[in-house]
Amino acid sequence: MNMNWSVVFDNLDLFAQGLLMTLQLSGIAALIALIGGLLVALLRLSHIAILRWIAAAFINVLRSVPPFALIIYVYYGISLAIGVNFTPFFAGVLALALQYTAWMAEVYRAGIQAVPPGQIEAAHSLGFNSVRTFISITLPQALRIVIPPLGNNIVGLIKDSSLVSYIGVMELIRSAQLLTSQTFRPFEIYTATVILYLVVTLVISQVFSYLERRHATGRDALGGRRHTSRRRRARLDRLTELAVTER
Amino acid sequence: MIRLRSIVKSYGDHEVLHGVDLTVHRGEHVVIFGPSGSGKSTLLRSINLLEQPDSGSVEVLGAEYGPGIPGATLPRGNRLQLRQKVGMVFQQFNLFPHLTALDNVSIALRRVKHISRDEAEVRAARALRRVGLIDKLGSYPSQLSGGQQQRVAIARALVMEPDVMLFDEPTSALDPEMVGEVLGVMRAVAEDGMTMVVVTHEMGFAREMGDQNVFMDAGQIVEKGDRSLFTTTTEPRTRKFLEAVL
Ligand SMILES: Nc1ncnc2c1ncn2[C@@H]1O[C@H](COP(=O)(O)OP(=O)(O)O)[C@@H](O)[C@H]1O
Ligand SMILES: [Mg+2]
């Protein structure tokens, strides 16, 4: 089989545009899902039964719809029902954000519930109110737990964003399709496309394992014991001296 | 200073406290002992309302908490304020694993008492010196031994300058060689005049520090008394328990 990689190198701008669109699409959706997921998880754990119930329904319904079906449903179904024309980009972001909000809500919920109740009791015994306890004690510990699964979800979201090509967003896959129909070099073009997905996925995984190491402490730090800056060290030394010398 | 009256607490249909009364005076060191499951922790935790009693009155420093008793005249208190006056040390330490020793001890000063970071850290360092851990300011709990962790936990409670300190089996989760260092710190705190309520099986500590010694069994206080209780008790359940732990 004769290959001609110039079709890739001559069209780097097209790949770059496609990649940029993929990153925008999944970046915005991921941002919404990271925040929305936490909010839905809080509703899911609320003391108010009706809020808990609504959150559970949201999570269960959205997790059971295939992503492709959801994208089509949002683009053709919902926009028609409410009489507003969604742009393909908007529909794509909305569908991905909704679905990954549901996935991430379950991740956050598990993380929050994994924080031992003794932590919350200790905070309460010091006079922390519930909101303060959540922000200062529960959330930081839960975040440490959820960093790896959130990373996996974001990788999943980026891969699912390829489905948005179907409704006409010029992301990586759609760009590759277009280029293939003009050049008839599917092998070279899709090889390049797959490599680009691979690179993005690897970068995301690396970022998340860095975050995981940074937020681990002590024995569970996997060799990445939390770094004590020189300024922090000096501050601790000053405090030590102060406490030792007085009285 | 603390007066518990007719405290009743159930989990589901299992009543674990059957109307308990306990009075603690300022500066007094109260030791509560008794078999596992007798309700010691539940009683201790109703003093700072970590457990909300089903009925009965919790009076601390002139204010009333909990369900109350009909005809009570004291002003009602707010539980967040109550907890600033009552320090607690747990069996499992419950240090915050994501924070250094210094941050564990200073966080409540900053987040609850809204004291500046600089001032809070100075006070926290002093509290850690008091428990002999001035060289561990930057250590995370996972880098400390059990005895050191429990001493950080004591400093974390002390730094809030509580009127009373509650200890729930503070040495039960420790390896034997670390029990002494924690009891030493508790003894020093007691000798500084702190009011203390201590659930413990360390009868040596009770004999030495216990002004009021309380024996609990099956959700009730069986008897209480001063240090002579240990030698003079005629109550068979107390005798049996003391023989078993000694
Ligand atoms: N959160 C809880 N839910 C249900 N039962 C509990 C709970 N906490 C304590 N109990 C029960 O209450 C009784 C008294 O417990 P506790 O106060 O911890 O006893 P002690 O501290 O004397 O060992 C035990 O039978 C225990 O099983
Ligand atoms: Mg107990």
XYZ file of C-alpha atoms and ligand atoms in Angstrom:
521
model
C 0.000 0.000 0.000
C 1.431 3.347 -0.921
C 1.184 6.051 1.669
C 1.307 9.741 1.235
C 1.725 11.607 4.463
C 1.926 14.962 2.730
C -1.886 14.989 2.878
C -1.475 15.357 6.636
C 1.361 17.852 6.602
C -0.236 20.015 3.899
C -3.397 20.281 5.965
C -1.979 20.866 9.418
C -4.064 24.023 9.772
C -7.231 21.988 9.284
C -6.135 19.495 11.949
C -5.234 22.369 14.255
C -8.653 23.944 13.796
C -10.341 20.619 14.416
C -8.277 19.993 17.505
C -8.986 23.460 18.798
C -12.719 22.906 18.333
C -12.541 19.535 20.110
C -10.714 21.184 23.000
C -13.162 24.097 23.194
C -16.166 21.821 23.048
C -14.905 19.420 25.674
C -13.185 22.110 27.757
C -16.374 24.119 28.246
C -18.452 20.977 28.834
C -15.879 19.657 31.329
C -15.821 22.937 33.234
C -19.611 22.943 33.522
C -19.633 19.278 34.535
C -16.899 19.752 37.165
C -18.933 22.470 38.876
C -22.401 21.102 38.077
C -21.404 17.627 39.243
C -20.410 18.959 42.654
C -23.684 20.879 42.972
C -25.779 17.865 41.958
C -23.803 15.696 44.415
C -24.643 18.174 47.185
C -28.329 17.971 46.255
C -28.036 14.186 46.189
C -26.727 14.305 49.783
C -29.136 17.011 50.937
C -31.215 16.667 54.083
C -34.276 17.617 52.048
C -35.836 14.488 50.568
C -37.326 16.126 47.484
C -33.950 17.614 46.450
C -32.294 14.256 46.975
C -34.925 12.618 44.854
C -34.653 15.114 41.994
C -30.859 14.761 41.946
C -31.080 10.966 41.931
C -33.552 11.060 39.033
C -31.316 13.471 37.078
C -28.269 11.272 37.634
C -29.956 7.991 36.787
C -31.717 9.221 33.665
C -28.709 11.001 32.192
C -26.343 8.151 32.871
C -28.527 5.650 31.080
C -28.903 7.587 27.803
C -26.239 6.776 25.190
C -24.201 9.941 24.553
C -24.940 9.829 20.850
C -28.669 9.663 21.517
C -28.442 12.545 23.964
C -26.624 14.767 21.473
C -29.227 14.122 18.804
C -32.035 14.527 21.315
C -30.758 17.898 22.502
C -30.024 19.190 18.988
C -33.160 18.045 17.201
C -35.577 17.192 19.984
C -35.272 19.799 22.697
C -34.550 22.737 20.425
C -37.703 21.927 18.454
C -39.781 21.428 21.580
C -38.892 24.789 23.071
C -38.798 26.553 19.701
C -35.227 27.795 19.949
C -32.606 26.950 17.371
C -29.516 25.655 19.121
C -26.255 25.998 17.237
C -24.577 22.594 16.839
C -21.785 23.777 19.139
C -24.221 24.835 21.856
C -26.187 21.589 21.593
C -22.984 19.574 21.748
C -21.680 21.375 24.814
C -25.062 21.090 26.523
C -25.422 17.353 25.878
C -21.870 16.530 26.994
C -22.111 18.811 30.027
C -25.416 17.269 31.127
C -24.208 13.733 30.798
C -20.880 14.302 32.509
C -22.496 16.362 35.249
C -24.400 13.181 36.081
C -21.290 10.977 35.979
C -19.221 13.407 38.005
C -21.995 13.897 40.561
C -21.665 10.215 41.419
C -17.897 10.545 41.641
C -18.171 13.529 43.992
C -20.841 11.793 46.069
C -18.641 8.752 46.587
C -15.691 11.005 47.459
C -17.664 13.028 49.985
C -19.086 9.894 51.593
C -15.609 8.358 51.825
C -14.480 11.060 54.268
C -14.722 9.405 57.709
C -17.520 10.741 59.960
C -14.909 11.311 62.697
C -13.525 14.170 60.590
C -16.850 15.959 60.621
C -17.310 15.301 64.341
C -13.862 16.723 65.072
C -14.692 19.856 63.100
C -18.058 20.214 64.836
C -16.418 19.721 68.229
C -14.203 22.742 67.423
C -17.225 24.916 66.670
C -17.263 24.690 62.865
C -20.722 25.105 61.357
C -21.836 22.746 58.581
C -20.827 24.974 55.683
C -17.402 25.697 57.176
C -16.904 21.991 57.885
C -17.707 21.142 54.294
C -15.396 23.778 52.814
C -12.410 23.333 55.137
C -12.532 19.657 56.048
C -14.781 17.482 53.882
C -14.221 19.006 50.433
C -10.391 19.072 50.483
C -10.307 15.423 51.530
C -13.015 14.444 49.045
C -11.174 16.236 46.216
C -8.069 14.171 46.906
C -10.151 11.063 46.500
C -11.974 12.148 43.337
C -9.043 13.530 41.339
C -8.261 10.243 39.508
C -11.871 9.343 38.615
C -12.560 12.937 37.531
C -9.557 12.679 35.212
C -10.961 9.496 33.721
C -14.290 11.215 33.187
C -12.672 14.122 31.376
C -10.824 11.705 29.092
C -14.171 10.008 28.442
C -15.779 13.348 27.700
C -13.102 14.247 25.143
C -13.616 10.926 23.401
C -17.403 11.342 23.428
C -17.013 14.820 21.941
C -16.194 13.086 18.646
C -19.896 12.159 18.441
C -20.772 15.825 18.092
C -19.319 15.615 14.558
C -22.664 14.092 13.559
C -24.574 17.342 14.095
C -21.971 19.287 12.101
C -19.489 20.751 14.574
C -16.131 21.027 12.817
C -14.149 19.234 15.466
C -11.387 16.712 14.844
C -13.471 13.883 13.441
C -15.599 16.107 11.268
C -12.492 17.825 9.881
C -10.949 14.452 9.163
C -14.095 13.290 7.373
C -14.126 16.418 5.246
C -10.475 16.077 4.350
C -10.921 12.397 3.523
C -13.799 13.117 1.171
C -11.584 15.594 -0.677
C -8.364 13.553 -0.762
C -9.402 9.887 -0.393
C -6.531 9.218 2.022
C -8.451 7.862 5.019
C -5.568 5.826 6.452
C -3.154 8.753 6.796
C -5.815 11.185 7.922
C -7.391 8.959 10.551
C -3.985 7.831 11.801
C -3.101 11.463 12.425
C -6.496 12.008 14.060
C -6.093 9.045 16.387
C -2.612 10.244 17.367
C -4.009 13.648 18.239
C -6.633 12.066 20.528
C -3.911 9.960 22.076
C -1.738 13.006 22.790
C -4.607 14.953 24.341
C -5.579 11.967 26.500
C -2.006 11.447 27.674
C -1.601 15.102 28.568
C -4.845 15.062 30.585
C -3.790 11.875 32.396
C -0.426 13.409 33.257
C -2.031 16.600 34.551
C -4.336 14.565 36.788
C -1.629 12.298 38.138
C 0.396 15.430 38.919
C -2.620 16.860 40.774
C -3.051 13.579 42.603
C 0.565 13.595 43.753
C 0.379 17.227 44.779
C -2.684 16.660 46.899
C -1.487 13.486 48.542
C 0.231 13.831 51.888
C 2.424 11.733 54.094
C 2.478 7.999 53.669
C -0.058 7.924 50.874
C 1.995 10.381 48.852
C 3.497 7.716 46.534
C 6.915 9.293 46.841
C 5.624 12.757 46.077
C 5.673 13.947 49.660
C 4.207 17.396 49.834
C 6.788 19.989 49.066
C 7.642 22.446 51.829
C 8.776 25.695 50.283
C 11.775 27.526 51.669
C 9.541 30.415 52.745
C 7.220 28.058 54.585
C 10.206 26.381 56.256
C 11.525 29.764 57.423
C 8.094 30.645 58.782
C 7.917 27.386 60.744
C 11.419 27.958 62.111
C 10.463 31.461 63.236
C 7.356 30.126 64.998
C 9.365 27.366 66.653
C 11.878 29.878 67.934
C 9.162 32.201 69.175
C 7.369 29.438 71.048
C 10.567 27.995 72.507
C 12.072 31.252 73.725
C 9.052 32.809 75.408
C 8.370 32.416 79.141
C -20.484 24.210 85.576
C -22.051 21.237 83.757
C -25.301 19.703 84.857
C -26.849 16.821 82.966
C -30.332 15.861 84.108
C -32.391 12.839 83.094
C -30.536 12.326 79.816
C -32.301 9.741 77.672
C -30.941 8.641 74.317
C -32.068 5.892 71.964
C -30.759 4.602 68.667
C -33.858 3.337 66.917
C -35.787 1.441 69.579
C -32.610 0.627 71.510
C -32.412 2.950 74.532
C -28.724 3.395 75.452
C -29.034 6.056 78.185
C -31.896 5.626 80.636
C -32.091 9.025 82.333
C -28.583 9.905 83.473
C -27.681 12.738 85.884
C -24.181 14.126 86.203
C -22.815 17.348 87.683
C -19.316 18.638 86.981
C -17.873 21.518 88.986
C -15.304 24.010 87.750
C -11.789 22.616 88.039
C -13.064 19.123 88.760
C -11.602 16.047 87.076
C -14.314 13.508 86.390
C -13.416 9.994 85.282
C -16.097 7.818 83.694
C -15.440 4.088 83.424
C -17.448 0.976 82.741
C -17.868 -1.887 80.292
C -17.873 -1.393 76.542
C -21.305 -0.428 75.228
C -22.478 0.953 78.567
C -23.105 4.400 77.063
C -19.995 6.311 78.207
C -19.266 7.827 74.812
C -22.893 8.678 74.238
C -23.051 10.466 77.583
C -19.807 12.360 76.952
C -20.932 13.330 73.454
C -24.193 14.741 74.721
C -22.214 17.331 76.709
C -21.143 19.039 73.454
C -24.245 17.889 71.577
C -22.410 15.643 69.134
C -25.300 13.433 70.217
C -28.601 15.167 70.679
C -30.388 13.611 73.693
C -34.004 12.550 73.144
C -34.959 14.116 76.423
C -33.336 15.692 79.424
C -31.415 18.851 80.100
C -27.837 19.751 79.218
C -26.710 22.778 81.199
C -23.272 24.198 80.505
C -21.968 27.470 81.970
C -25.356 28.930 82.705
C -27.112 28.091 79.467
C -29.430 25.249 78.597
C -29.067 22.983 75.561
C -30.783 19.830 74.428
C -34.508 19.143 74.717
C -34.639 20.603 78.227
C -36.812 19.929 81.210
C -40.208 21.609 81.765
C -39.938 24.655 83.981
C -36.294 25.384 83.180
C -35.412 29.041 83.618
C -31.960 29.221 82.075
C -31.480 30.957 78.727
C -31.249 28.658 75.723
C -27.766 28.362 74.265
C -26.519 27.974 70.720
C -24.676 24.745 70.048
C -21.913 26.344 67.965
C -21.071 28.622 70.873
C -21.268 25.692 73.295
C -18.676 23.817 71.282
C -16.228 26.687 71.490
C -16.346 26.319 75.271
C -16.018 22.545 75.286
C -12.913 20.882 73.833
C -12.998 17.242 72.790
C -10.348 14.563 72.271
C -11.372 11.385 70.453
C -10.235 7.796 70.735
C -9.208 7.756 67.050
C -7.559 11.236 67.224
C -9.538 12.439 64.192
C -6.776 14.783 63.080
C -7.301 16.394 59.692
C -4.990 14.353 57.429
C -4.720 17.046 54.759
C -3.302 19.594 57.201
C 0.035 19.870 59.003
C 0.159 19.721 62.795
C 0.360 23.517 62.860
C -2.655 23.884 60.557
C -4.629 21.258 62.477
C -4.184 23.346 65.605
C -4.611 26.802 64.046
C -7.520 26.141 61.687
C -10.306 26.576 64.250
C -8.760 29.784 65.569
C -8.826 31.136 62.042
C -12.103 29.725 60.750
C -14.197 29.775 63.930
C -12.693 32.588 66.008
C -11.609 34.599 62.942
C -8.172 35.303 64.349
C -5.498 36.437 61.863
C -3.227 33.801 60.428
C -0.095 35.183 62.100
C -1.657 35.332 65.534
C -3.354 31.932 65.132
C -0.080 30.284 64.143
C 1.762 31.764 67.099
C -0.919 30.454 69.461
C -0.906 27.081 67.737
C 2.878 26.812 68.033
C 2.603 27.586 71.748
C -0.076 24.925 72.175
C 2.084 22.407 70.345
C 5.015 23.291 72.566
C 2.794 22.652 75.558
C 2.266 19.058 74.398
C 5.939 18.623 73.549
C 5.654 18.786 69.759
C 7.290 22.076 68.879
C 9.593 20.250 66.459
C 6.642 18.778 64.509
C 4.891 21.937 63.298
C 5.257 21.044 59.617
C 4.487 17.331 59.937
C 1.352 15.758 58.548
C -0.601 13.366 60.806
C 0.512 10.367 58.736
C 4.117 11.255 59.568
C 3.452 11.172 63.327
C 3.168 8.262 65.757
C -0.167 7.552 67.451
C 0.978 9.190 70.663
C 2.145 12.284 68.797
C -1.119 12.458 66.859
C -3.126 12.302 70.053
C -1.002 15.072 71.571
C -1.659 17.229 68.479
C -5.356 16.516 69.009
C -5.077 17.682 72.610
C -3.297 20.857 71.467
C -6.003 21.403 68.835
C -8.669 21.382 71.545
C -6.620 23.351 74.113
C -5.770 26.180 71.750
C -9.441 27.220 71.702
C -9.135 27.929 75.435
C -12.160 25.833 76.378
C -13.716 25.885 79.822
C -13.866 22.120 79.893
C -12.132 19.305 78.031
C -13.777 15.988 77.182
C -11.610 12.920 76.546
C -13.178 9.784 75.044
C -10.802 6.866 75.706
C -7.813 8.952 74.568
C -5.289 6.133 75.012
C -7.328 3.115 73.882
C -6.129 3.226 70.284
C -2.459 3.613 71.235
C 0.360 1.109 71.368
C 1.222 0.512 75.044
C 4.522 2.392 74.878
C 2.708 5.572 73.815
C 0.060 5.605 76.514
C 2.396 7.254 79.017
C 3.203 10.329 76.938
C -0.487 11.077 76.378
C -1.426 10.516 80.023
C 1.499 12.776 80.961
C 0.108 15.607 78.856
C -3.386 15.049 80.308
C -1.999 15.126 83.826
C -0.237 18.439 83.077
C -3.460 19.887 81.658
C -5.345 18.715 84.763
C -2.731 20.245 87.062
C -3.133 23.569 85.228
C -6.675 23.584 86.594
C -8.602 22.544 83.495
C -12.030 21.059 84.137
C -11.964 17.588 82.591
C -14.352 14.741 81.900
C -12.395 11.650 80.929
C -13.718 8.310 79.752
C -10.877 5.869 80.305
C -9.891 2.400 81.392
C -6.616 3.734 82.819
C -7.464 3.214 86.461
C -4.042 4.555 87.480
C -5.028 7.906 85.998
C -8.404 7.740 87.769
C -6.802 6.980 91.140
C -4.373 9.834 90.735
C -6.480 12.550 89.083
C -10.122 11.520 89.533
C -11.982 13.878 91.846
C -15.269 12.295 90.854
C -15.206 8.730 89.576
C -18.289 7.488 87.807
C -19.044 3.840 87.070
C -21.506 3.252 84.241
C -23.186 0.047 83.219
C -26.025 -0.622 80.774
C -26.959 3.010 80.161
C -26.995 4.053 83.785
C -24.648 5.479 86.377
C -24.275 2.687 88.920
C -22.303 4.706 91.449
C -19.936 7.626 91.768
C -17.488 8.783 94.365
C -14.095 10.242 95.128
C -10.818 8.303 95.077
C -11.893 6.098 97.949
C -14.499 4.551 95.620
C -11.897 2.184 94.210
C -11.095 0.663 97.593
C -14.378 0.931 99.430
C -16.989 0.074 96.811
C -19.376 -2.687 97.805
C -21.353 -2.598 94.580
C -20.755 -5.994 92.956
C -20.836 -4.725 89.360
C -18.181 -2.090 90.095
C -16.005 -4.586 91.944
C -16.296 -7.075 89.128
C -15.337 -4.473 86.526
C -12.395 -3.166 88.565
C -11.082 -6.680 89.084
C -11.310 -7.327 85.356
C -9.398 -4.215 84.231
C -6.687 -4.320 86.908
N -24.508 5.756 66.102
C -25.026 4.680 66.731
N -26.022 3.976 66.169
C -26.566 2.908 66.799
N -26.174 2.463 67.996
C -25.184 3.117 68.614
C -24.557 4.263 68.012
N -23.608 4.709 68.857
C -23.651 3.887 69.929
N -24.590 2.933 69.781
C -24.919 1.899 70.763
O -25.156 2.534 71.990
C -24.609 1.786 73.055
C -23.672 2.655 73.863
O -22.582 3.003 73.061
P -21.386 3.875 73.586
O -21.907 5.117 74.200
O -20.437 4.039 72.445
O -20.746 2.942 74.695
P -19.313 2.977 75.355
O -18.660 4.253 74.952
O -19.577 2.879 76.806
O -18.593 1.782 74.836
C -23.946 0.570 72.445
O -24.830 -0.512 72.551
C -23.763 0.959 71.001
O -23.851 -0.177 70.182
Mg -16.902 4.560 73.812
